Short mmCIF file of C-alpha atoms and ligand atoms in Angstrom, two decimals:
data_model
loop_
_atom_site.label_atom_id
_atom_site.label_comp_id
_atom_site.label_asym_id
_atom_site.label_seq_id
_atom_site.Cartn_x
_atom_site.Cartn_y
_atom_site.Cartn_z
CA UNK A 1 35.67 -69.59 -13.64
CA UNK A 2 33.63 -67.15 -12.56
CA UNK A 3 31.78 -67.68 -9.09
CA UNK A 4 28.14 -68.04 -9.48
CA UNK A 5 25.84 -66.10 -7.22
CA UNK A 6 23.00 -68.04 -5.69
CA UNK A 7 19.91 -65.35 -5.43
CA UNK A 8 19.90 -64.92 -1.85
CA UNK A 9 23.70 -63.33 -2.38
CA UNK A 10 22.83 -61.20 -5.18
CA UNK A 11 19.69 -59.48 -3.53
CA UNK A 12 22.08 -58.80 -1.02
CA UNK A 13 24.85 -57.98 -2.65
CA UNK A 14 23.02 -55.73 -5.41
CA UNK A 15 19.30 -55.82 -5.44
CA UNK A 16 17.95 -55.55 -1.46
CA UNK A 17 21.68 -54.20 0.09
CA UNK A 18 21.23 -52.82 3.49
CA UNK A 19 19.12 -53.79 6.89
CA UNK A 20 16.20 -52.14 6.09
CA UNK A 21 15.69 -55.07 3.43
CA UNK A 22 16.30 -58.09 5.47
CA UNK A 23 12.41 -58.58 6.10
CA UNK A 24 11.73 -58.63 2.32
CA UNK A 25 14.59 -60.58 1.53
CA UNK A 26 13.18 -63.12 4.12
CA UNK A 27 10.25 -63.04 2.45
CA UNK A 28 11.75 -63.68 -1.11
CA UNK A 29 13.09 -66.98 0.42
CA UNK A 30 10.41 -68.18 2.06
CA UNK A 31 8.54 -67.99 -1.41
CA UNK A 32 11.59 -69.81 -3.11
CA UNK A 33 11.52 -72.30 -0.78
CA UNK A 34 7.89 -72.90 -1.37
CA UNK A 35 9.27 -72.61 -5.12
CA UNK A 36 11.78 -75.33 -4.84
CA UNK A 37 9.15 -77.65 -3.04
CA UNK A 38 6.46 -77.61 -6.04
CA UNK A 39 9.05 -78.05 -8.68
CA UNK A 40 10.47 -81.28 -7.06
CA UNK A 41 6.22 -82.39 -6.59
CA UNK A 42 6.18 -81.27 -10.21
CA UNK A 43 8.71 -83.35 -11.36
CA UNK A 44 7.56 -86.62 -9.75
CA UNK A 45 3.89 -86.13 -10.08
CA UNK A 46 3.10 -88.98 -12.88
CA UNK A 47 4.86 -91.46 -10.37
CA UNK A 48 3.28 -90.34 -6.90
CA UNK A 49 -0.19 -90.53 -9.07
CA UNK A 50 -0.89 -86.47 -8.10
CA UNK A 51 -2.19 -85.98 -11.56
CA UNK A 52 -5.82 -84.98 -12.54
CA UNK A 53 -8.55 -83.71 -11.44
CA UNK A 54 -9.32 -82.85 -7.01
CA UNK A 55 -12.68 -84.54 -6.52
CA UNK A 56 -14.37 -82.89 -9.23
CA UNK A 57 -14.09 -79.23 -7.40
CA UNK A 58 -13.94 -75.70 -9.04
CA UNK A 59 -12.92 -72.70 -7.46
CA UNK A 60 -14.40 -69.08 -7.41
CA UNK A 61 -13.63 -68.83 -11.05
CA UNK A 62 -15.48 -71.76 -11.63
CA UNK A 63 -12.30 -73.66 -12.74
CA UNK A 64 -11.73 -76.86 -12.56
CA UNK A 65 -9.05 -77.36 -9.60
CA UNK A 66 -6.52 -79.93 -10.02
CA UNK A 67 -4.49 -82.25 -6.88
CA UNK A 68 -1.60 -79.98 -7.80
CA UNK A 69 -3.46 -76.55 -7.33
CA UNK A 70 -4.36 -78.06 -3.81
CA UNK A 71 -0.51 -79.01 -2.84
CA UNK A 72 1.35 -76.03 -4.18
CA UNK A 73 -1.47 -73.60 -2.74
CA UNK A 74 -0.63 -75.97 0.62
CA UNK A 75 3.17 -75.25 0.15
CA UNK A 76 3.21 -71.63 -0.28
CA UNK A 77 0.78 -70.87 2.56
CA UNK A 78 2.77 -73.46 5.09
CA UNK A 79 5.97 -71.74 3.93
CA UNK A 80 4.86 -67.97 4.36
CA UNK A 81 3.11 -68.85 7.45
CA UNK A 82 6.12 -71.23 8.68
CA UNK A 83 8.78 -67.77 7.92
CA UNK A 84 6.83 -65.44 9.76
CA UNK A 85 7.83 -62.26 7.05
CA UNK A 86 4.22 -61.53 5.73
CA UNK A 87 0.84 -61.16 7.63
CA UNK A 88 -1.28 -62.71 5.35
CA UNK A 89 -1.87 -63.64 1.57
CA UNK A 90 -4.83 -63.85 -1.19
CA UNK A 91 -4.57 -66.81 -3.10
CA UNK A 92 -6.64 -67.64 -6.29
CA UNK A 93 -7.29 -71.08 -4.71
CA UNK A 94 -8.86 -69.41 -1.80
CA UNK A 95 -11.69 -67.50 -1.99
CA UNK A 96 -11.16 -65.47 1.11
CA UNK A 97 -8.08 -64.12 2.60
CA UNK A 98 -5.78 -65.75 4.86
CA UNK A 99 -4.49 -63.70 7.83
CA UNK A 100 -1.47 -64.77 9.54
CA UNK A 101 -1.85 -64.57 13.47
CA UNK A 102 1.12 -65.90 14.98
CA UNK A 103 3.41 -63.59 17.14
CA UNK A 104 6.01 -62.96 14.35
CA UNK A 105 3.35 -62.64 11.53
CA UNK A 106 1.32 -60.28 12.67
CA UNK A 107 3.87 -57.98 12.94
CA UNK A 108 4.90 -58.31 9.60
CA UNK A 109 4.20 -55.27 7.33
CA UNK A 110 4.24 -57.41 3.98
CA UNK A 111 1.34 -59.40 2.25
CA UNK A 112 1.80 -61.46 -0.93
CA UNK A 113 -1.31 -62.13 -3.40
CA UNK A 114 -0.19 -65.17 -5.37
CA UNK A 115 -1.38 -67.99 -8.58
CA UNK A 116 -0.10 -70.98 -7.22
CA UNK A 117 -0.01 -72.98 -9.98
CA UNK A 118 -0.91 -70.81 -13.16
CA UNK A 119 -1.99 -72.43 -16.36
CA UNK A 120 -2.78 -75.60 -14.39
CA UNK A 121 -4.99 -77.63 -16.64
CA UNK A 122 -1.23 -78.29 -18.61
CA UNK A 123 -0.41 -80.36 -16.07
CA UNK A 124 -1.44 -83.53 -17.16
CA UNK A 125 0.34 -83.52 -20.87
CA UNK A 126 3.45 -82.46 -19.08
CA UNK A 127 2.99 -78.81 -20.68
CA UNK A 128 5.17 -75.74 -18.66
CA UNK A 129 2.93 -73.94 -15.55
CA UNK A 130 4.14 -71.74 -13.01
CA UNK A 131 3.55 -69.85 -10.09
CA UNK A 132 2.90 -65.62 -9.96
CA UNK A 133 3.40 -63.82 -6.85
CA UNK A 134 2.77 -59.71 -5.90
CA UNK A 135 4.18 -58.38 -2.66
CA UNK A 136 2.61 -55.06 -1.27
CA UNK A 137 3.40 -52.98 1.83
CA UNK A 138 0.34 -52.68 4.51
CA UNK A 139 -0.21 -49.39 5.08
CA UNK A 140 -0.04 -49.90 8.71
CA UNK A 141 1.29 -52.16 10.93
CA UNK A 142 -0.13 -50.95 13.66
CA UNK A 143 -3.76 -52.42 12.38
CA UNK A 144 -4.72 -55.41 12.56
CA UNK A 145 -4.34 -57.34 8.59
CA UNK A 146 -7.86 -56.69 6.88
CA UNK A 147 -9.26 -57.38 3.15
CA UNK A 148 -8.80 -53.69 2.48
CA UNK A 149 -5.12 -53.91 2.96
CA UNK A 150 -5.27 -56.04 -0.09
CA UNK A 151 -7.05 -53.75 -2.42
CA UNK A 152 -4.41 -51.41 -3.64
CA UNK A 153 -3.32 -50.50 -6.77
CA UNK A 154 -0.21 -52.53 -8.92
CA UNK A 155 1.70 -49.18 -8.84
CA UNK A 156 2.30 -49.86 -5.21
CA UNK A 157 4.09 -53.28 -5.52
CA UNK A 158 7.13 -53.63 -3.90
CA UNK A 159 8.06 -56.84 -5.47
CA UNK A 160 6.41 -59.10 -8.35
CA UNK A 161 8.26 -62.36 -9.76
CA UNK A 162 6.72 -65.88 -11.08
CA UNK A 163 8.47 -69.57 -11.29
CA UNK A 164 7.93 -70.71 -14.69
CA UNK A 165 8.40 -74.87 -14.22
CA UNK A 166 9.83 -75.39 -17.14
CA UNK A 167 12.33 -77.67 -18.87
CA UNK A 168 14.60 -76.16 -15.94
CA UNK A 169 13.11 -74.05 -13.15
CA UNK A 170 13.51 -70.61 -13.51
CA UNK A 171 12.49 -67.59 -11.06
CA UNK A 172 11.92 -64.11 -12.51
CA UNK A 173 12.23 -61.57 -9.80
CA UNK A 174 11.85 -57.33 -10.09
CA UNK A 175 11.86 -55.61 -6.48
CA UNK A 176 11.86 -51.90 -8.34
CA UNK A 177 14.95 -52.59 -9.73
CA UNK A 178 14.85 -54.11 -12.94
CA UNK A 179 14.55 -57.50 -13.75
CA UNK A 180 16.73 -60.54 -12.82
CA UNK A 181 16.06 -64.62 -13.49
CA UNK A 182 17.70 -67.32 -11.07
CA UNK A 183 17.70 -70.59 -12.68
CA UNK A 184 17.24 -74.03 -10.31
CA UNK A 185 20.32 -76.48 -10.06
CA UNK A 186 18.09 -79.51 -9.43
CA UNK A 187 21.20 -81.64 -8.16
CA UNK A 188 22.13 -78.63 -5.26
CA UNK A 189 18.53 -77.81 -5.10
CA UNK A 190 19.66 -73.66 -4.88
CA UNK A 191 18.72 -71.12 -7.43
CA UNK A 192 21.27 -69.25 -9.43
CA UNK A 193 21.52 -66.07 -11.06
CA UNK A 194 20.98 -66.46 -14.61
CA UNK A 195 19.62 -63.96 -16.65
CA UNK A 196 20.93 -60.38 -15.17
CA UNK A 197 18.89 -57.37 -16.15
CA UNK A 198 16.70 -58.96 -18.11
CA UNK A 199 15.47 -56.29 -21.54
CA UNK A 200 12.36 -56.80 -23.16
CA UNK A 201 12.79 -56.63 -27.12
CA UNK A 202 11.57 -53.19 -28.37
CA UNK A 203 9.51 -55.23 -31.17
CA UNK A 204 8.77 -59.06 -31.51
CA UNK A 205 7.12 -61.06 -34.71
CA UNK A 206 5.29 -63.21 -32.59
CA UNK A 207 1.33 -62.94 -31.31
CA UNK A 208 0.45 -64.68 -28.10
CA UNK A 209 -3.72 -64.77 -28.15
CA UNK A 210 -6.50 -67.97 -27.88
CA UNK A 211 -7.36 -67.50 -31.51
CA UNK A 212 -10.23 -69.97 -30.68
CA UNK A 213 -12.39 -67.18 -29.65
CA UNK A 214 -11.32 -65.07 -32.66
CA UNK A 215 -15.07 -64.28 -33.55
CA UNK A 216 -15.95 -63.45 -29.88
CA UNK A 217 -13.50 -60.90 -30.02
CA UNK A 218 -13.78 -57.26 -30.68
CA UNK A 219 -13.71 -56.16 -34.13
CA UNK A 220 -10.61 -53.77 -32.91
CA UNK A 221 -8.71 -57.15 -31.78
CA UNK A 222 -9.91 -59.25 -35.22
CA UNK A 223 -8.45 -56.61 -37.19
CA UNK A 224 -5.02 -56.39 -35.36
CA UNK A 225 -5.05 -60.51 -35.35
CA UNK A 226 -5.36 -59.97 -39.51
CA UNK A 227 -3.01 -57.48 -39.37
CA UNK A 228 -0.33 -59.73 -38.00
CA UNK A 229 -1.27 -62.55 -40.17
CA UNK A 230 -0.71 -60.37 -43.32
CA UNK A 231 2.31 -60.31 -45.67
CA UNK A 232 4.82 -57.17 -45.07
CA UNK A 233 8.28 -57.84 -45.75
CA UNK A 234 9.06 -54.44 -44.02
CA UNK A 235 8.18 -55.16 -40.89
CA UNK A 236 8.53 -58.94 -40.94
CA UNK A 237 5.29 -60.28 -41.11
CA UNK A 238 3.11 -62.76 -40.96
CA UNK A 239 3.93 -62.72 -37.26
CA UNK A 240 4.19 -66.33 -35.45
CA UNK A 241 1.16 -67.01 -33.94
CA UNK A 242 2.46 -68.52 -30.14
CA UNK A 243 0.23 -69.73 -27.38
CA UNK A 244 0.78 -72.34 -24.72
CA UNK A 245 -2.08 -71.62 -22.82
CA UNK A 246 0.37 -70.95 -19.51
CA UNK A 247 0.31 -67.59 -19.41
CA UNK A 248 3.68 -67.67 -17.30
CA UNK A 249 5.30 -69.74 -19.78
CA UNK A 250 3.84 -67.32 -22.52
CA UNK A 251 4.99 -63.83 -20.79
CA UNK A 252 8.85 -65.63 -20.99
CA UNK A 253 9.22 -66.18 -24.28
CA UNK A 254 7.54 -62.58 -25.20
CA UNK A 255 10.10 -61.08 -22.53
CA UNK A 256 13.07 -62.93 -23.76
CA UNK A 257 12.47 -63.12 -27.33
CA UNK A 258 9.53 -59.41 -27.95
CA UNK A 259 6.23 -60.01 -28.41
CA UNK A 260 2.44 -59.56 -27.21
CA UNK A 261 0.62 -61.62 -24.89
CA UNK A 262 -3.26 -61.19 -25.19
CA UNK A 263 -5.99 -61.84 -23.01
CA UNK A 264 -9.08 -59.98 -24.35
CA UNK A 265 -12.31 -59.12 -23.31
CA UNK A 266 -14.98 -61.04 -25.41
CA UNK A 267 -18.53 -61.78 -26.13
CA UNK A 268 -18.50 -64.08 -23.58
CA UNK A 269 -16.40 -62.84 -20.93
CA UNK A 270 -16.95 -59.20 -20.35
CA UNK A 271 -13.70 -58.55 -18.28
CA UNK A 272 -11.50 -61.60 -20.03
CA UNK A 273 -10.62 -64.45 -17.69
CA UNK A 274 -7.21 -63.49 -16.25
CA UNK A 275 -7.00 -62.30 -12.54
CA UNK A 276 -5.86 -58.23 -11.94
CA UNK A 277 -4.33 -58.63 -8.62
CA UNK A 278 -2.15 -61.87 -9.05
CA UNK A 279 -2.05 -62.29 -12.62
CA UNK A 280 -2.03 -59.13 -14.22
CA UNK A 281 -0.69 -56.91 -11.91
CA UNK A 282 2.65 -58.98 -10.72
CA UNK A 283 3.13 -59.38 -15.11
CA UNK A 284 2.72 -55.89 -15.78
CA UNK A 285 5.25 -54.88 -13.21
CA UNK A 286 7.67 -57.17 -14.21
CA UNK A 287 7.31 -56.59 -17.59
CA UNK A 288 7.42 -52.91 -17.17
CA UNK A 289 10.73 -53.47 -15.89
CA UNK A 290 12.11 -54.98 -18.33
CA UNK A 291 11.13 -52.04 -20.57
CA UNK A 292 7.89 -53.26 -21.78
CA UNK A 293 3.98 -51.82 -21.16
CA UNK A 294 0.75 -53.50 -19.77
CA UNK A 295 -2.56 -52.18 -20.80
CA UNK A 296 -5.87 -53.28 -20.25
CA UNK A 297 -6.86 -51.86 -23.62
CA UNK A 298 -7.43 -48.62 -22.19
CA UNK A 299 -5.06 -47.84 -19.76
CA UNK A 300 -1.91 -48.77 -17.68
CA UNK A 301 -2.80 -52.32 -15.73
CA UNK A 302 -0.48 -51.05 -12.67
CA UNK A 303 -3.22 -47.76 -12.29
CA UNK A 304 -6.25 -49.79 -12.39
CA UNK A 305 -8.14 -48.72 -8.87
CA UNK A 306 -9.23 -52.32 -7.82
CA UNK A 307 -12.59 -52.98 -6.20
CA UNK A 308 -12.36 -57.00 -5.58
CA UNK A 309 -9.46 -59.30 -4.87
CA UNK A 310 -10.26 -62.08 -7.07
CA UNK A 311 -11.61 -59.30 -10.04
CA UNK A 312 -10.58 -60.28 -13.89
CA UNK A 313 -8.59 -58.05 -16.44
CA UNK A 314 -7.98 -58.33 -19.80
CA UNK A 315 -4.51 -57.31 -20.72
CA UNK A 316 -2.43 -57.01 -23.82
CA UNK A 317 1.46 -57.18 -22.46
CA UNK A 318 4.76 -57.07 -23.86
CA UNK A 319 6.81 -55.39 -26.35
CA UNK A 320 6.52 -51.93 -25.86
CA UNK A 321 5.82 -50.93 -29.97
CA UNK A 322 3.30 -54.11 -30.19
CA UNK A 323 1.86 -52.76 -27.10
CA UNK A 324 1.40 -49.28 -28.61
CA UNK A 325 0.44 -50.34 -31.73
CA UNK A 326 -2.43 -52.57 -30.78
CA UNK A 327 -3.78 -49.44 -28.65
CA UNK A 328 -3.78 -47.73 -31.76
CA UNK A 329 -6.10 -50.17 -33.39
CA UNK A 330 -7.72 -50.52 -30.21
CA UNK A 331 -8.13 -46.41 -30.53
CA UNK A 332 -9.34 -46.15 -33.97
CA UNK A 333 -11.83 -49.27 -34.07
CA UNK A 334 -15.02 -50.41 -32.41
CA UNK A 335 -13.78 -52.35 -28.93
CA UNK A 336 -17.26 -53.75 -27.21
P1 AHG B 401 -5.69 -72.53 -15.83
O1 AHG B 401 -4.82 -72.26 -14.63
O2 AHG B 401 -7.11 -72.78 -15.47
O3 AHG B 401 -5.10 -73.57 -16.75
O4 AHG B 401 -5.74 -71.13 -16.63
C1 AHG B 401 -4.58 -70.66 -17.17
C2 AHG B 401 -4.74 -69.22 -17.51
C3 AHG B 401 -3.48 -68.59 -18.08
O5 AHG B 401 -2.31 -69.12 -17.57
C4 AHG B 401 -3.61 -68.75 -19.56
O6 AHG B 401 -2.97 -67.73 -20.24
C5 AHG B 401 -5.09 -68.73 -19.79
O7 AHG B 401 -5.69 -69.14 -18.57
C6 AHG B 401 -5.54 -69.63 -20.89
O8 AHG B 401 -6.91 -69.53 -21.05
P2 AHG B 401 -7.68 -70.09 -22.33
O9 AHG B 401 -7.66 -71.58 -22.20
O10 AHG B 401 -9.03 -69.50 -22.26
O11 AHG B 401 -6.92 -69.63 -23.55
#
């Protein structure tokens, strides 16, 4: 039998070889530690009664924040803190930076921007959620850690993965390198590598949208949803019309399986809902990797100049021909 690698050794072995990586592979296992934590709180939530609402708060969204939110936001700051390989981290639970000041820390020359717990309002009907990280380089270490070390552009990401907490526990990593999934054995408690160079179908015949807000939509997007709901033996459709409402659990099945994950601008939300810098960004990169593109309807999601930490993109992701092909609609129609 063949041995299996747990994903330390194969971002050694393959991935991160070499000294010069040490400090980001560090930082990879601090955040699967943190990983490892929130799937076991996951997993016995309903009994430890850490369901539901967190005394009816929001956060800067203005989304309702959940007792979960607060513990794995806890985890993955106490664990990046605790490792001492990143000087400080955005989270969308916080509104303002945290800055790392401890000896090691400060010292560091990586900072993670992170979704603790994505799609979190799934919780309570024991629907899939996950977490999304980004890992940048500061541009100096010299410097002290400030907000504008933050505020770069997804092109620059070292490293991008999310936890999808699933019916098993699986982490989808890219450091640059193409894209590799490490599954969680929940009786050792180690991840595993399990999907190796992950490929994104070329094509896919399934949508991924909130068809809810179908008539807030731009005409461009109405017409591409009717498009894919439209007999054509040729080309396989009426597509399958798949949303979870997880946008982690979502972006798997579209990378393992092709297919388009939308999150639109609309009447109501000028600028969609999803988050650039720890939503978008870490997706596009990952997906990118795997072969498939990331637009926000106009252009490339990893060369959007951001102004704000916590600013919103829309994004259509996925399948690199569905991605194309809704640009063309996007092109050719009225998009406001
Ligand atoms: P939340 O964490 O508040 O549950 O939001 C989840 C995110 C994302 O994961 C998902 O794709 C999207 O919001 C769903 O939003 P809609 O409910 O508007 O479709």
């Amino acid at each position: 039998m063949m041995k299996k690698l747990t994903a330390y050794q194969y971002l050694l072995k393959d991935k991160l070889s070499g000294d010069k990586n040490r400090e980001l592979i560090a930082l990879l296992k601090d955040i699967k530690l943190a990983a490892r934590l929130v799937s076991k709180e996951l997993r016995n939530a309903g009994l430890n009664k850490i369901l539901g609402e967190y005394k009816k708060l929001t956060n800067i969204h203005g989304e309702k924040v959940t007792k979960l939110d607060i513990v794995a936001n806890n985890l993955f700051i106490n664990s990046l803190e605790n490792g001492g390989n990143c000087a400080g981290v955005v989270s969308e639970e916080l509104e303002k930076i945290v800055i790392f000041n401890n000896e090691v820390s400060k010292n560091s020359k990586y900072l993670v921007l992170m979704d603790p717990l994505d799609g979190s309002s799934n919780i309570d009907v024991n629907v899939p959620v996950g977490t999304i990280f980004s890992i940048f380089k500061k541009s100096s270490i010299k410097k002290s850690t400030n907000i504008k070390d933050f505020i770069q552009k997804g092109n620059r990401q070292v490293a991008a993965g999310y936890i999808m907490y699933g019916s098993s526990t699986i982490y989808v990593l890219t450091v640059g390198k193409g894209v590799d999934a490490f599954t969680l054995d929940p009786v050792v408690q180690e991840f595993y590598l399990s999907h190796k160079n992950i490929k994104i179908p070329k094509s896919g015949r399934s949508y991924s949208v909130n068809q809810g807000n179908f008539y807030e939509f731009p005409i461009a997007l109405q017409e591409y949803i009717r498009w894919c709901e439209q007999e054509d033996a040729k080309s396989g459709r009426p597509y399958s019309l798949r949303y979870v409402g997880s946008m982690v659990a979502d972006i798997h099945r579209s990378i393992l399986k092709g297919g388009l994950f939308i999150y639109s601008k609309s009447k109501r939300a000028a600028s969609g809902k999803l988050r650039l810098m720890y939503e978008c960004n870490p997706m596009a990169f990952i997906v990118e990797q795997a072969g498939g593109l990331a637009i926000d309807g106009d252009k490339r999601i990893l060369d959007i100049a951001p102004k704000s930490i916590h600013q919103k993109s829309p994004i259509f992701i996925g399948s690199s021909e569905m991605v194309k092909l809704i640009s063309k609609f996007i092109k050719s129609k009225q998009f406001d």
